Short mmCIF file of C-alpha atoms in Angstrom, two decimals:
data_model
loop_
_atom_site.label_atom_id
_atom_site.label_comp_id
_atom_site.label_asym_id
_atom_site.label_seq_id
_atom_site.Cartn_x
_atom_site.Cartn_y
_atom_site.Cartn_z
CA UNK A 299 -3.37 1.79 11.05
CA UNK A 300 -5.79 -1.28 10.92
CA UNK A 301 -4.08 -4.54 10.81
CA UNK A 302 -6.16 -7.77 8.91
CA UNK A 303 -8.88 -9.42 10.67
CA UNK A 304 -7.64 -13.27 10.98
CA UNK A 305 -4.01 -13.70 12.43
CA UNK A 306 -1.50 -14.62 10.78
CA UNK A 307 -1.51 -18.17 12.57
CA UNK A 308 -4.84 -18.70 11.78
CA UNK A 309 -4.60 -17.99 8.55
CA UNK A 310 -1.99 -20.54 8.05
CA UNK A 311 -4.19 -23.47 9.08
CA UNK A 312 -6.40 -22.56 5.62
CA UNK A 313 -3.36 -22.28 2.61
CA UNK A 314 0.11 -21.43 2.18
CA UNK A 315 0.92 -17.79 2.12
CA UNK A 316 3.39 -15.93 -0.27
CA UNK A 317 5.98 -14.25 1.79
CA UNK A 318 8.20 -11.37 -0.15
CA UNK A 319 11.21 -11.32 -1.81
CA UNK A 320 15.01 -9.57 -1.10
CA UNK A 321 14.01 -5.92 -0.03
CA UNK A 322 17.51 -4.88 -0.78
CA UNK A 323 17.87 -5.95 -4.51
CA UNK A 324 14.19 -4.78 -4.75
CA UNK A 325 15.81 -1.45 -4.03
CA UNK A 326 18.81 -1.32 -5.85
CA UNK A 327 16.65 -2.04 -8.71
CA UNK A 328 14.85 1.59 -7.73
CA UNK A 329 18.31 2.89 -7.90
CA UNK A 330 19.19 3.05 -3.84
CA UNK A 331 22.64 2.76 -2.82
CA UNK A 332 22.64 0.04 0.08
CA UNK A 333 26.72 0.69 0.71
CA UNK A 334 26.41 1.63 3.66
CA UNK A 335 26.95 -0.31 7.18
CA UNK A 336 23.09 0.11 7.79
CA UNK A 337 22.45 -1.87 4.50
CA UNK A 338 18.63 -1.00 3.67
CA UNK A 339 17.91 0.27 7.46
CA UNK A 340 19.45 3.29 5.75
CA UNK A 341 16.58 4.28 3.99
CA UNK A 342 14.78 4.50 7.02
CA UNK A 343 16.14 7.87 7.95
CA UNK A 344 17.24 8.90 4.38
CA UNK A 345 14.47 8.02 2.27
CA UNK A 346 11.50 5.93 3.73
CA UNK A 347 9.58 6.20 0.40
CA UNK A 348 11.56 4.19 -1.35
CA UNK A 349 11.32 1.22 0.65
CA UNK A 350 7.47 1.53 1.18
CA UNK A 351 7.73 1.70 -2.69
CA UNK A 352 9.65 -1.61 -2.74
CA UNK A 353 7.20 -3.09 -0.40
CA UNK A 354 4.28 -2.18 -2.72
CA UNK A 355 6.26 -4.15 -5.67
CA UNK A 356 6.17 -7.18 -3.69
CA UNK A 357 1.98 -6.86 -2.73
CA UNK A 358 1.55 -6.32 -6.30
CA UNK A 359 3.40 -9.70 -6.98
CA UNK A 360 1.32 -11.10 -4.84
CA UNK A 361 3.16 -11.14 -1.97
CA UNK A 362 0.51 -11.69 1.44
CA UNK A 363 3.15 -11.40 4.28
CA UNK A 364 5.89 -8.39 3.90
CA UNK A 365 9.16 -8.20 6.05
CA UNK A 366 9.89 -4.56 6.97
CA UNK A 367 13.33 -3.27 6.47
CA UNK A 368 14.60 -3.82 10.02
CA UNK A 369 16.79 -6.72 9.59
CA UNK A 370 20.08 -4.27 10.06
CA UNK A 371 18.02 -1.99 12.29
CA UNK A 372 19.48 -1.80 15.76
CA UNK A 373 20.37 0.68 18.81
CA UNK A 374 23.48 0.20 18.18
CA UNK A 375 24.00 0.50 14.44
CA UNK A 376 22.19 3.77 14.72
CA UNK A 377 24.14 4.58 17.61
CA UNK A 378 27.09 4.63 15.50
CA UNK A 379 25.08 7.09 12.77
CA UNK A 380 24.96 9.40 15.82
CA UNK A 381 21.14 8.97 16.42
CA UNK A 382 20.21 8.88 20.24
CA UNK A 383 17.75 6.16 21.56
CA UNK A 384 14.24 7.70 20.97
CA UNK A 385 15.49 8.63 17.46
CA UNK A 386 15.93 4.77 16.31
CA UNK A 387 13.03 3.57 18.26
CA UNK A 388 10.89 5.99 15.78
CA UNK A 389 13.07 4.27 13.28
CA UNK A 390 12.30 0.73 14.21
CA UNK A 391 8.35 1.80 14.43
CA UNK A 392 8.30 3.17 10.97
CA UNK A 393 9.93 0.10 10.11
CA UNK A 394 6.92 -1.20 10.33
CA UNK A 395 4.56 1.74 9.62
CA UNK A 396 5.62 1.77 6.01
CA UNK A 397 5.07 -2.22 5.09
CA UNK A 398 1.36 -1.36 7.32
CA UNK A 399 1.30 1.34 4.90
CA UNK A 400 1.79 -0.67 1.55
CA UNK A 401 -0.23 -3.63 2.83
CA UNK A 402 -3.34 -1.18 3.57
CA UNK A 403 -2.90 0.15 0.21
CA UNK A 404 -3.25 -3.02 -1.59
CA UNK A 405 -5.98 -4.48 0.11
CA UNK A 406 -7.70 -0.96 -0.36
CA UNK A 407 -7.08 -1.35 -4.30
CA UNK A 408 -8.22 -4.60 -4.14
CA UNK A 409 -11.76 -3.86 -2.69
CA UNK A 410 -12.06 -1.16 -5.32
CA UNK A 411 -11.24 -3.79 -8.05
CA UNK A 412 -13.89 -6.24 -6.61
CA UNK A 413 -16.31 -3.72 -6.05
CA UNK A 414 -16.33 -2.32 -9.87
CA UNK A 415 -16.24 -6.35 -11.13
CA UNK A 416 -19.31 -6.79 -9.00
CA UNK A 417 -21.30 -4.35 -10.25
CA UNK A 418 -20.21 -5.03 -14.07
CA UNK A 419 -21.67 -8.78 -13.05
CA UNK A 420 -25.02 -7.39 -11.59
CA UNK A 421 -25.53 -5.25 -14.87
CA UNK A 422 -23.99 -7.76 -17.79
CA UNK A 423 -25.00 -11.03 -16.40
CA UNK A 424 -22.87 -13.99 -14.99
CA UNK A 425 -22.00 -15.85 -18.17
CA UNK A 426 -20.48 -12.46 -19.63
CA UNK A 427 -18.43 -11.45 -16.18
CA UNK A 428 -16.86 -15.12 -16.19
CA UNK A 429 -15.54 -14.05 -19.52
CA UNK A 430 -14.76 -10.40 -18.58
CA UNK A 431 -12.85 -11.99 -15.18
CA UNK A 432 -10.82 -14.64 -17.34
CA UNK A 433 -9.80 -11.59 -19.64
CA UNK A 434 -8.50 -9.55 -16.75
CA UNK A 435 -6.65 -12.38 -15.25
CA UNK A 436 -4.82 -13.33 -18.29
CA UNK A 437 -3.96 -9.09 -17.95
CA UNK A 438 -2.57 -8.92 -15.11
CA UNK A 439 -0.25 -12.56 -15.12
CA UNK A 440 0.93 -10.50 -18.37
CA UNK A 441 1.67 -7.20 -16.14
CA UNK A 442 2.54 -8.72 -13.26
CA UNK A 443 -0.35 -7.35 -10.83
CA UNK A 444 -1.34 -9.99 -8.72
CA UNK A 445 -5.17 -11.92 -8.88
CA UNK A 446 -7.50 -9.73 -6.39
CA UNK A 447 -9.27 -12.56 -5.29
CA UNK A 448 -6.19 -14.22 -4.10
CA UNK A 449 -6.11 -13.99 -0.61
CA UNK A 450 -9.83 -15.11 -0.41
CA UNK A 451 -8.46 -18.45 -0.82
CA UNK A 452 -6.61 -19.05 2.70
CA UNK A 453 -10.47 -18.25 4.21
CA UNK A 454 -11.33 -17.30 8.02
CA UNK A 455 -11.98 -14.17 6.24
CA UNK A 456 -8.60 -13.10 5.56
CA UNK A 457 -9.82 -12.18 1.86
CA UNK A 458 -7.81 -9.02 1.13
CA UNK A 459 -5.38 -9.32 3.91
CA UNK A 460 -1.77 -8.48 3.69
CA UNK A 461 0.03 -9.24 7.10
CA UNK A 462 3.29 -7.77 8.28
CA UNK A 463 6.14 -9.09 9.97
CA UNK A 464 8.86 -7.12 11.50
CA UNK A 465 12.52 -8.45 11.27
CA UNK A 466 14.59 -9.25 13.92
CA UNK A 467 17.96 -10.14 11.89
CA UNK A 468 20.87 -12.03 13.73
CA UNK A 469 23.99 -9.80 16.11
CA UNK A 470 26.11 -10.60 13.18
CA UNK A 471 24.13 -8.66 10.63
CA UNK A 472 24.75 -5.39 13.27
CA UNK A 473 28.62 -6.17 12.71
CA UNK A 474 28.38 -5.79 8.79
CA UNK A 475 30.97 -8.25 8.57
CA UNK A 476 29.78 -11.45 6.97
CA UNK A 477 29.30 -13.19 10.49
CA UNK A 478 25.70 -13.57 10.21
CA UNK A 479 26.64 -16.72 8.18
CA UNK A 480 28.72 -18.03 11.02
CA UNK A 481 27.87 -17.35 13.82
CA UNK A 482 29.89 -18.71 17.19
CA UNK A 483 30.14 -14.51 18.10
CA UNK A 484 31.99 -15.84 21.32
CA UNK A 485 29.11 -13.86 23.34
CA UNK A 486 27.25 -15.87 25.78
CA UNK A 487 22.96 -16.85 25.08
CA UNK A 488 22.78 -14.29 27.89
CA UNK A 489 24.58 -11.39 26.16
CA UNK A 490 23.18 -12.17 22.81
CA UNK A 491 19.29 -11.94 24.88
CA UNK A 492 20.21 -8.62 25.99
CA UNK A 493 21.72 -7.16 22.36
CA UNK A 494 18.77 -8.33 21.41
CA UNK A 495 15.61 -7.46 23.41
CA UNK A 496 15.35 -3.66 23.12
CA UNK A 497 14.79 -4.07 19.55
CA UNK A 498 12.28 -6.47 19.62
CA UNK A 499 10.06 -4.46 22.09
CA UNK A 500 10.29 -1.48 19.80
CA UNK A 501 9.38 -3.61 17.01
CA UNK A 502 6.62 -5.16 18.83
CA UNK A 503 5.50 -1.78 20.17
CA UNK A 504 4.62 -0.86 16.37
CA UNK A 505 2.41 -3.73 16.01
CA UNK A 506 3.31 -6.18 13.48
CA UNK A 507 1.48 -9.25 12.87
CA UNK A 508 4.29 -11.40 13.59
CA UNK A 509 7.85 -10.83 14.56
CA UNK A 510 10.41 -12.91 12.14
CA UNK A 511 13.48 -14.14 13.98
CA UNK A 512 15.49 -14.51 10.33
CA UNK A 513 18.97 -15.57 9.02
CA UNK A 514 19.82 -17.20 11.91
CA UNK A 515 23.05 -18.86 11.88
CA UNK A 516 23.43 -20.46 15.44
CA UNK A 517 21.19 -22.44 17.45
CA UNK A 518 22.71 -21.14 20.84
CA UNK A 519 21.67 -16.91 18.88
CA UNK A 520 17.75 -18.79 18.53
CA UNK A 521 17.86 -19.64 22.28
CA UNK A 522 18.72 -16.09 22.89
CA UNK A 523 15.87 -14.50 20.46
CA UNK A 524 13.32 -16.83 21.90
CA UNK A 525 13.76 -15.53 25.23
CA UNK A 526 14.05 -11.91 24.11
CA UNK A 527 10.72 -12.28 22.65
CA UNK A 528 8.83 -13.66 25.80
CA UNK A 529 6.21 -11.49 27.24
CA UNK A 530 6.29 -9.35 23.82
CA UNK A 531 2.47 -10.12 22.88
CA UNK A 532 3.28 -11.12 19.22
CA UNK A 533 3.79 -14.08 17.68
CA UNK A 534 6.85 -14.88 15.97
CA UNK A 535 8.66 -17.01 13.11
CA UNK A 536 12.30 -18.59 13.57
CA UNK A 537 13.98 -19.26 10.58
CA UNK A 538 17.34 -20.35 9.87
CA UNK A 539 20.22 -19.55 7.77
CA UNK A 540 21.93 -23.28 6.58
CA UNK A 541 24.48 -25.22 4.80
CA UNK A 542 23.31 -28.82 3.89
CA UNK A 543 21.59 -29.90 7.30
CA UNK A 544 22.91 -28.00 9.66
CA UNK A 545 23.14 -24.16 11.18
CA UNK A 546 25.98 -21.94 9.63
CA UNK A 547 27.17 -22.70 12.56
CA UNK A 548 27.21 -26.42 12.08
CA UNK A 549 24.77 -27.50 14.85
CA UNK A 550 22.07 -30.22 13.38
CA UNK A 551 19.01 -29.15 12.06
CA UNK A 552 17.16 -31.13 14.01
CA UNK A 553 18.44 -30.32 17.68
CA UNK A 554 18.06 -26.39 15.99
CA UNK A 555 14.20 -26.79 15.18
CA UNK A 556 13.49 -28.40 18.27
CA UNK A 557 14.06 -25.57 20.54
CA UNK A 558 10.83 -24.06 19.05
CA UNK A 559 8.94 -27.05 19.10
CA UNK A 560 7.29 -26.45 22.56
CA UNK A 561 6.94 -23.03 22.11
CA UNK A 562 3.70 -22.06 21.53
CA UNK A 563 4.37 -17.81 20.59
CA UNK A 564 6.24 -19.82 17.59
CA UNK A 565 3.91 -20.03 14.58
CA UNK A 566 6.07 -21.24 12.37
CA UNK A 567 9.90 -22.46 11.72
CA UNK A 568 12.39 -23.21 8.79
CA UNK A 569 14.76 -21.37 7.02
CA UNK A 570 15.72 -18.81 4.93
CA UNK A 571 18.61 -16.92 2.73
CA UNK A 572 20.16 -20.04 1.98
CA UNK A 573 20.67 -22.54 -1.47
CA UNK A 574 17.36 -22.94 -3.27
CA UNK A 575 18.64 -26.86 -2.70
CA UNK A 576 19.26 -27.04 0.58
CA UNK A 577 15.70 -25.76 1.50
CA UNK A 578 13.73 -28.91 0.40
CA UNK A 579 15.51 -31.40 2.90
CA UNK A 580 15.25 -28.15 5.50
CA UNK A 581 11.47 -28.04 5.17
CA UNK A 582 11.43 -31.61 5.68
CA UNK A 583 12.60 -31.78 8.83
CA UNK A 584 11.63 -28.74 9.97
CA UNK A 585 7.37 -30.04 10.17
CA UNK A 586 8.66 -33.62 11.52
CA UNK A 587 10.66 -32.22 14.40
CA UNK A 588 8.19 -29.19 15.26
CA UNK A 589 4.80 -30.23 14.33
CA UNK A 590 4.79 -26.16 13.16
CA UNK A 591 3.70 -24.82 10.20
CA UNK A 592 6.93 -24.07 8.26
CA UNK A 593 8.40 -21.45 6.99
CA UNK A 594 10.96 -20.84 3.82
CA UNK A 595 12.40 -18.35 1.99
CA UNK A 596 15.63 -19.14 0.16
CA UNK A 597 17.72 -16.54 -2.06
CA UNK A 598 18.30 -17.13 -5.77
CA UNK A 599 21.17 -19.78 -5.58
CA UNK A 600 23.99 -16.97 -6.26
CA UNK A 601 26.95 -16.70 -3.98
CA UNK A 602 27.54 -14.08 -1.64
CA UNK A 603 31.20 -12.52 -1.92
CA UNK A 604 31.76 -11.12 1.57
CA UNK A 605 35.22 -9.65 0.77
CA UNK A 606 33.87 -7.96 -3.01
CA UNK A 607 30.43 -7.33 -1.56
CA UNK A 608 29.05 -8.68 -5.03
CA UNK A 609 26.90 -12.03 -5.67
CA UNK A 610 28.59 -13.99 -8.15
CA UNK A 611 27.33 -17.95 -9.95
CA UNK A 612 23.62 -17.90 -11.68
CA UNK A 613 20.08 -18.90 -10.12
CA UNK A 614 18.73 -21.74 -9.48
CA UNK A 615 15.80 -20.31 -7.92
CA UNK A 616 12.45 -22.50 -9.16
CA UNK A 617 9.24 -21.67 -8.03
CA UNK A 618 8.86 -25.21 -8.76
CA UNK A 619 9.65 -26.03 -6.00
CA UNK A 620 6.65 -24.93 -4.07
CA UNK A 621 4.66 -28.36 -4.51
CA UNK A 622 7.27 -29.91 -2.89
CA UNK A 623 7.76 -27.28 -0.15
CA UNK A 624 3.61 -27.01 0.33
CA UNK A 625 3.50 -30.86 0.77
CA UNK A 626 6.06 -31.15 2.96
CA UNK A 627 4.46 -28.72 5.32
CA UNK A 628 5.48 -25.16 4.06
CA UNK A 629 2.77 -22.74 4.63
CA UNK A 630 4.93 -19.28 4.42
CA UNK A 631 6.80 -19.76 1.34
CA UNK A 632 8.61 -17.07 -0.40
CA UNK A 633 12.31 -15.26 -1.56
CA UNK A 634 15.37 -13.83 0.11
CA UNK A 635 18.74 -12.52 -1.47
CA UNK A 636 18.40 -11.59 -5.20
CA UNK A 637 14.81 -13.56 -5.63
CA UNK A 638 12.33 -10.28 -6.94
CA UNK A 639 9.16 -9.69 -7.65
CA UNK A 640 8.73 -11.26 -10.51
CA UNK A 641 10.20 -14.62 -9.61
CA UNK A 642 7.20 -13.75 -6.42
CA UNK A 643 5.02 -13.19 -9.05
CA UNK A 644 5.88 -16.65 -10.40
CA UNK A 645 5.84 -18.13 -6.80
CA UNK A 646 2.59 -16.30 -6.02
CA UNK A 647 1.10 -18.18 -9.33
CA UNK A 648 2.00 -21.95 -8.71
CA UNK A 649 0.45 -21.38 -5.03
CA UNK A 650 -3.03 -20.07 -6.33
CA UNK A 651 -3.21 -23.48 -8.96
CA UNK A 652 -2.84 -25.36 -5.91
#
């Protein structure tokens, strides 16, 4: 599978990008039952198609970075399915296979579209394509499909590109429990390493374009993923899960973002699947501790129920708040939890005026 031409890094230094939204409500939405312990990883073994389908909802949105489904992935969880080793490796690599898959397919409809619109120009004229190109955008903000020209905007030839990054979620998410917004697992930085290495060189083995350390709740579990990663060959994103300024675990943003600060395989930190609210202070201090570009991606403003596994409250999700985000330093800026493609689609629009 090809990958885009310009990193994902360099890319960054040109324009914000539009991350995804919440694979899982993505997929409930295509009628997927997610009850299970493996969450979305599920569909991995039980019905891949679905999520490569919910992957190409989120291109169409204009999403220009998608998250595979791997968050929940792990040895272990599979282990417990009864799949051997090799078996969830294959997992973990289609993982990323089927967001490769999606991404390819956009930017392959996308050169068709610009193709057809140049030709149309070289045979009506300029004056009437300019008219014929406003048309089809006012089309497709009305459908929902996503500007072709788009990407062209964050430059070093990235025009067309959709990037993947592979998640890497926190040990809690394994245990199903609700502890991946705690944290404090009472296993040591050196333990946590270990859980979580053989998943990240399986992960990295597939070839994303960037490995995203997510939803973590615990400075001491980002320690550990930052030395899993070493030596991996592919550059990675740590982002947070939060209440107010500090870890889920209650450790100080700023002591949390500075762990990354002199590492130069991070491209990027912030935070992510936490209150719409608590991400504009987050971003904030994120780019003054770091120096990084930053990265955030917070779910709708509904509450999580661990004990009724049901989101309860309303959104206050506001793609408004990208000007704020973008001038604060944000440069991979998109949904988690319950935030779907058309709030993306939203997102996706206020970046492009800008």
């Amino acid at each position: 599978m090809s990958v885009p031409r310009t990193p994902l890094a360099a890319a960054l230094e040109h324009r914000p990008l539009v991350l995804d939204g919440g694979l899982s409500n993505q997929l409930e939405a295509q009628g997927c039952d997610l009850s299970d312990e493996l969450w979305s990883a599920r569909l991995l073994a039980d019905d891949p198609g679905q999520i490569e389908a919910a992957h190409t909802a989120y291109a169409r949105a204009g999403a220009r970075v998608l998250i595979t489904s791997s968050y929940q992935a792990t040895y272990e969880g599979f282990a417990h399915r009864g799949l051997g080793h090799e078996e969830a490796t294959a997992l973990l690599r289609r993982s990323v296979e089927l967001a490769r898959m999606a991404a390819e397919r956009m930017a392959a409809g996308r050169a068709g579209v610009e193709g057809a619109e140049a030709g149309r120009a070289e045979a009506r004229g300029a004056a009437v394509e300019r008219m014929a190109v406003g048309r089809a955008a006012v089309e497709r903000a009305e459908t929902g499909q996503t500007d072709p020209g788009n990407a062209g905007h964050v430059g070093g030839g990235a025009a067309g590109s959709v990037w993947v990054a592979a998640s890497v979620g926190p040990y809690g998410a394994m245990l199903a429990d609700g502890s991946e917004y705690r944290g404090r697992y009472g296993l040591s930085v050196a333990e946590l390493t270990r859980f979580h290495r053989p998943r990240i060189e399986a992960l990295a083995a597939a070839g994303p374009d960037a490995l995203a350390l997510e939803t973590v709740p615990d400075a001491d579990e980002a320690a550990a993923m930052l030395s899993a990663v070493e030596g991996c060959g592919v550059p990675v994103w740590l982002s947070y899960s939060i209440a107010g300024e500090t870890t889920r675990a209650g450790q100080p943003l700023r002591d949390a973002f500075a762990l990354a600060a002199g590492v130069d395989q991070v491209i990027a930190v912030g935070v992510n699947c936490c209150e719409p609210g608590d991400a504009d202070r987050a971003v904030e201090i994120a780019a003054g501790i770091t120096g990084k570009p930053v990265v955030v991606y917070p779910n709708s403003g509904e509450e999580w129920d661990a004990a009724a596994r049901s989101w309860r409250g309303r959104s206050t999700f506001d793609p408004g708040r990208v000007r704020a985000w973008r001038d604060a330093g944000a440069r991979l800026i998109g949904g988690c939890c319950r935030v779907g493609p058309e709030r993306i689609a939203e997102l996706a629009a206020v970046v492009r005026s800008h």
